[in-house]
PDB file of C-alpha atoms in Angstrom:
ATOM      1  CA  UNK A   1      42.601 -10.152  26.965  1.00  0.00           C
ATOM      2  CA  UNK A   2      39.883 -11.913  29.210  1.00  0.00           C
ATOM      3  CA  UNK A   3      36.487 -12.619  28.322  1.00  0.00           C
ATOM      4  CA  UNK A   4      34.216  -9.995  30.598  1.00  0.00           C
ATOM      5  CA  UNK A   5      31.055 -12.781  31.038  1.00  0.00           C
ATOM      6  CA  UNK A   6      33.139 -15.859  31.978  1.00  0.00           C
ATOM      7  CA  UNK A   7      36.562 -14.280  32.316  1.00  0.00           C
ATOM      8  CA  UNK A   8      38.369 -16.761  29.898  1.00  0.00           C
ATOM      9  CA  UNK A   9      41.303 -15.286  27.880  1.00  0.00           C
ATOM     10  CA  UNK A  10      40.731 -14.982  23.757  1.00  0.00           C
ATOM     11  CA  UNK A  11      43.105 -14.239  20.699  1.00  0.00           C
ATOM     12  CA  UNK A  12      44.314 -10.675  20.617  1.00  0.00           C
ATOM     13  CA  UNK A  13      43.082 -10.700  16.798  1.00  0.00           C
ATOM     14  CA  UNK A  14      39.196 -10.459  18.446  1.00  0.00           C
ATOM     15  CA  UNK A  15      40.520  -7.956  20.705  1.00  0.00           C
ATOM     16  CA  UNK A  16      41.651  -5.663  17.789  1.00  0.00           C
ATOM     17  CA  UNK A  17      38.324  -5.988  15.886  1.00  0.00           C
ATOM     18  CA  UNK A  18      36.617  -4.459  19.206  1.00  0.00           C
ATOM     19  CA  UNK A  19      35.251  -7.490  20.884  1.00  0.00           C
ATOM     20  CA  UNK A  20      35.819  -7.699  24.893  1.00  0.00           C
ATOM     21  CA  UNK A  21      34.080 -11.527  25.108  1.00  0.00           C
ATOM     22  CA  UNK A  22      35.149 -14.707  23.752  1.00  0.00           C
ATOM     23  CA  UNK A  23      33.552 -16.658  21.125  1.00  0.00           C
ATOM     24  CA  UNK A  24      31.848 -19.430  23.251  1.00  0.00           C
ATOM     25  CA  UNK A  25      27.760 -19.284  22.726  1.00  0.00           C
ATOM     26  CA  UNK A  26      26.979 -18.774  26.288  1.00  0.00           C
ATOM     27  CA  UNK A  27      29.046 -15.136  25.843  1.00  0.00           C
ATOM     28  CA  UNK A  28      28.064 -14.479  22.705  1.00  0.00           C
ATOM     29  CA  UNK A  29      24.531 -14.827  23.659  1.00  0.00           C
ATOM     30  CA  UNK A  30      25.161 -13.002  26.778  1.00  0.00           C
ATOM     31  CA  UNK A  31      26.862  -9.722  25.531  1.00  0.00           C
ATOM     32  CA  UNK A  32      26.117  -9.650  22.092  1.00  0.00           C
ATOM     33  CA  UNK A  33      24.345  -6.562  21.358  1.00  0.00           C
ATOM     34  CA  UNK A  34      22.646  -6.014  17.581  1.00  0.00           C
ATOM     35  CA  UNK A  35      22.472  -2.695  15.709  1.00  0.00           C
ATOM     36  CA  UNK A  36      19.465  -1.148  15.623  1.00  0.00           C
ATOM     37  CA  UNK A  37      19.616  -0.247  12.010  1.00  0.00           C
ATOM     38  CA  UNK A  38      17.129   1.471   9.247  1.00  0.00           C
ATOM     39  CA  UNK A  39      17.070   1.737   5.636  1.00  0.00           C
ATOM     40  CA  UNK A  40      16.315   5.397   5.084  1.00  0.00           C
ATOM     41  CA  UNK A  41      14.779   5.594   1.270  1.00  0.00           C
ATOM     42  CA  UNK A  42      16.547   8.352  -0.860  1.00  0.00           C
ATOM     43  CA  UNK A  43      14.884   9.674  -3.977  1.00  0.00           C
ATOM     44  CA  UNK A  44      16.973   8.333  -6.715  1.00  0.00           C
ATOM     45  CA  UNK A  45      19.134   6.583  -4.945  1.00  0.00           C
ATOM     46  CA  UNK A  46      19.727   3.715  -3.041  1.00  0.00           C
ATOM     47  CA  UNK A  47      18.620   3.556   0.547  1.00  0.00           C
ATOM     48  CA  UNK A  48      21.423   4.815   3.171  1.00  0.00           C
ATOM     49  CA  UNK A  49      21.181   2.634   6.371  1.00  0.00           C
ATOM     50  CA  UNK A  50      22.040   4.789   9.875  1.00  0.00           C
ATOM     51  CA  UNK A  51      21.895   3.719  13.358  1.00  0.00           C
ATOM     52  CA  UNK A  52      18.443   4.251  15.050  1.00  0.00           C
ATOM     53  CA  UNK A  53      20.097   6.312  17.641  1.00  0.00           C
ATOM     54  CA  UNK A  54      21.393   8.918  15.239  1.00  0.00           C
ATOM     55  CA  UNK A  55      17.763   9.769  14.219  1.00  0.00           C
ATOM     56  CA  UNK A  56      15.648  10.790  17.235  1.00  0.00           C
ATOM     57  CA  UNK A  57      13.753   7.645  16.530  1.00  0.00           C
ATOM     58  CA  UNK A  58      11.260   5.726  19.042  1.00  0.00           C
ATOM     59  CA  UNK A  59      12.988   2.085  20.481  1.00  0.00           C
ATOM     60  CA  UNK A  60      10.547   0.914  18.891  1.00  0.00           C
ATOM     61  CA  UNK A  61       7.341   2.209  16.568  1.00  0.00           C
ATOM     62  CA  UNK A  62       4.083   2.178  18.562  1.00  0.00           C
ATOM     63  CA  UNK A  63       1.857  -0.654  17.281  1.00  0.00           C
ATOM     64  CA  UNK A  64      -1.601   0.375  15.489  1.00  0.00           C
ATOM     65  CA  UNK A  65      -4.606  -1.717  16.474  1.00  0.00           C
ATOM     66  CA  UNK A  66      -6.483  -3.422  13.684  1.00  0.00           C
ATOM     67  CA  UNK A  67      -5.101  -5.618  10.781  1.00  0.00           C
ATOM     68  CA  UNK A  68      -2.208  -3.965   9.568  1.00  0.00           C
ATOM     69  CA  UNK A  69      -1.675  -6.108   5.881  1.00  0.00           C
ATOM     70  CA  UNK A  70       1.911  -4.528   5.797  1.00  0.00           C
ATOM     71  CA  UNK A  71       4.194  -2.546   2.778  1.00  0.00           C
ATOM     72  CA  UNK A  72       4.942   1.035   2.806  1.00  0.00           C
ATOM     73  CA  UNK A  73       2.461   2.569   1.915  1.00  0.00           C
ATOM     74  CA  UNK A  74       0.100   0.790   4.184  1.00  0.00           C
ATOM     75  CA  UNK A  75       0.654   3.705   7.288  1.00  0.00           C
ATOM     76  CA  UNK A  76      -1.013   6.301   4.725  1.00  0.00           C
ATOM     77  CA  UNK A  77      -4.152   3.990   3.925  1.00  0.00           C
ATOM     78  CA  UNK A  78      -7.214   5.438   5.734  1.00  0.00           C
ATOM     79  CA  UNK A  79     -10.729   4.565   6.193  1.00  0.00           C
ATOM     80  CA  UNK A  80     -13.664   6.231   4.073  1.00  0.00           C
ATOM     81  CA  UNK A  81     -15.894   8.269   6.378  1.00  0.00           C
ATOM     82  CA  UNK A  82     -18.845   7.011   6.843  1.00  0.00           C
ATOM     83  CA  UNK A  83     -21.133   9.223   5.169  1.00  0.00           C
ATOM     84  CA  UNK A  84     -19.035   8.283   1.474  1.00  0.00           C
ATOM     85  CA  UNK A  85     -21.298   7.090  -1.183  1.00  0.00           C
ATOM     86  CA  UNK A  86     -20.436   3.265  -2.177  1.00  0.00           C
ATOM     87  CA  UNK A  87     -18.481   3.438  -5.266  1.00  0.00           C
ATOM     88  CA  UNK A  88     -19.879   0.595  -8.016  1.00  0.00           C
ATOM     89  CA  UNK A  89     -18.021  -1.035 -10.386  1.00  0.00           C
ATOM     90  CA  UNK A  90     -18.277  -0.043 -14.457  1.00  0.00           C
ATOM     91  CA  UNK A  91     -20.544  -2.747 -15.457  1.00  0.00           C
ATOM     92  CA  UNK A  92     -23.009  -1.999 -12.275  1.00  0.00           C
ATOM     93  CA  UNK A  93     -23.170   1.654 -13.393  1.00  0.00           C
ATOM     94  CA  UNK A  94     -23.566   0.743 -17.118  1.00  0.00           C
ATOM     95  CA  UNK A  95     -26.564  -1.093 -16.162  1.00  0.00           C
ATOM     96  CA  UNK A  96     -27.695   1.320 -13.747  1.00  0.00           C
ATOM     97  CA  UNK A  97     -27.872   3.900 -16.804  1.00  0.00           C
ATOM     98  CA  UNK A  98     -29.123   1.413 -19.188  1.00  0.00           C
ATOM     99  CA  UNK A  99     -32.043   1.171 -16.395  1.00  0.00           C
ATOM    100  CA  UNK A 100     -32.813   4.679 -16.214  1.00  0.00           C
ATOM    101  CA  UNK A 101     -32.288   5.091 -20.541  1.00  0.00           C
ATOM    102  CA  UNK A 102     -34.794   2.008 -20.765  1.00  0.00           C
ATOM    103  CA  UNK A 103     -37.136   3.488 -18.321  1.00  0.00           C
ATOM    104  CA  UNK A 104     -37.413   7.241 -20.134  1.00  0.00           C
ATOM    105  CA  UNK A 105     -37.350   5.611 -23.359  1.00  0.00           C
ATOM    106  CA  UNK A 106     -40.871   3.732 -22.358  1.00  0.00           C
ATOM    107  CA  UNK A 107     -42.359   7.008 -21.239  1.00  0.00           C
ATOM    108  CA  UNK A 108     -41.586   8.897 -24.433  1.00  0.00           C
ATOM    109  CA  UNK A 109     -43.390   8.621 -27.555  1.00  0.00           C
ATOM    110  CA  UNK A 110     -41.829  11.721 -29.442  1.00  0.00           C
ATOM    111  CA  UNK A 111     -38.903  10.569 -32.184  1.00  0.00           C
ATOM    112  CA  UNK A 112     -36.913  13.029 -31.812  1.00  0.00           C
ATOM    113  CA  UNK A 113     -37.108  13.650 -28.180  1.00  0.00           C
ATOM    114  CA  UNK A 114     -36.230   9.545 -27.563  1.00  0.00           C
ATOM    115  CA  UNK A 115     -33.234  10.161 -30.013  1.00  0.00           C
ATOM    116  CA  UNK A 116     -32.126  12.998 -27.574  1.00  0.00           C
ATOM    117  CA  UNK A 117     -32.771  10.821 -24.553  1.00  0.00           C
ATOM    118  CA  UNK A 118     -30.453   8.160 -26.454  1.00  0.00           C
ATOM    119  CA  UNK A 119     -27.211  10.456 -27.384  1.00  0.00           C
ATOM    120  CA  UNK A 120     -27.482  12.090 -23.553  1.00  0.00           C
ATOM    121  CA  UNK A 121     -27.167   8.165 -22.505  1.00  0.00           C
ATOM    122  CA  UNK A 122     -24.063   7.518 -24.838  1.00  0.00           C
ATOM    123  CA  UNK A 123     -22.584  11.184 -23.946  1.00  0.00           C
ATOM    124  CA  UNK A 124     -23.125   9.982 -20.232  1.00  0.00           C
ATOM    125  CA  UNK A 125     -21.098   6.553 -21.150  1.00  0.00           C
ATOM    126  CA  UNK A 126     -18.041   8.236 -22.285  1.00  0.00           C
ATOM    127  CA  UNK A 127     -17.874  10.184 -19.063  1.00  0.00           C
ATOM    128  CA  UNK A 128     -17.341   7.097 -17.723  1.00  0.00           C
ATOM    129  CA  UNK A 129     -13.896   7.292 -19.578  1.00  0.00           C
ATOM    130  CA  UNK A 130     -14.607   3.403 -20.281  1.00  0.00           C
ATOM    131  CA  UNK A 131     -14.863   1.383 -23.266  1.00  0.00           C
ATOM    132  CA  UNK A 132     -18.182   0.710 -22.973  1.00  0.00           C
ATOM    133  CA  UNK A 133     -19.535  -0.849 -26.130  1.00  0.00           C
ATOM    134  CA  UNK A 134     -17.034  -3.435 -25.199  1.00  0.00           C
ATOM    135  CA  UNK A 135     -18.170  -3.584 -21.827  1.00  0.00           C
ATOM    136  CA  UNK A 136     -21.688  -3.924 -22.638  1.00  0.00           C
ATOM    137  CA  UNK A 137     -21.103  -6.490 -25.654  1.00  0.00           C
ATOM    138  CA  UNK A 138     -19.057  -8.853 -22.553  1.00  0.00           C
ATOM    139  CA  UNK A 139     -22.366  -8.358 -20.303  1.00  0.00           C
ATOM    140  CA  UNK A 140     -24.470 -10.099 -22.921  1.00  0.00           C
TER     141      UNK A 140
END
């Protein structure tokens, strides 16, 4: 059989594994054609690879502006909306109650009503779902 870029003949052997081009690297570079391949993820299983062609699937995916850092799951990461309060970490909010406690505490005079002031701080703490003696004893 002859090569179809530079019309040289090659062994029958590469004509029986599907080839029509010879081996040279001026026809291989010419006519060689990759598969478009993708892993398609399978629950519980391992990932099936099929042509891109068999799967309705954009040449290629359209290209989001911005950084894109990469991995899977980095398509379903979105932006906060604006308006979204600023989240702050455990210690910050720890000290931001501590604040307020320290504040009411100086303003009351009554016993009892600074002991209530007190166990609504702690009850407020383990909300927090934190382990925040621990936290608190690291602070100082």
């Amino acid at each position: 059989m002859n090569c179809k870029n530079c019309g040289a003949r090659f062994s029958d052997e590469r004509a029986e594994l599907g080839y029509d081009y010879c081996s040279r690297a001026e026809c291989v570079e010419a006519c060689f054609k990759p598969l478009d391949v993708v892993a398609v993820a399978v629950n519980k299983a391992s990932d099936q690879y099929v042509l891109r062609r068999d799967l309705d699937l954009p040449e290629r995916p359209a290209r989001r502006s911005g950084r894109d850092e990469g991995g899977w799951l980095s398509g379903l990461r979105t932006q906060p909306p604006a308006n979204a309060p600023t989240r702050h970490s455990t210690t910050a909010r720890i000290a931001q109650l501590e604040a307020e406690l320290d504040a009411a505490l100086e303003a009351e005079r009554d016993s009892a009503r600074r002991a209530k002031l007190v166990n609504d701080y702690n009850a407020r703490l383990r909300r927090l779902n934190i382990r925040y003696r621990r936290s608190a004893q690291r602070r100082a």
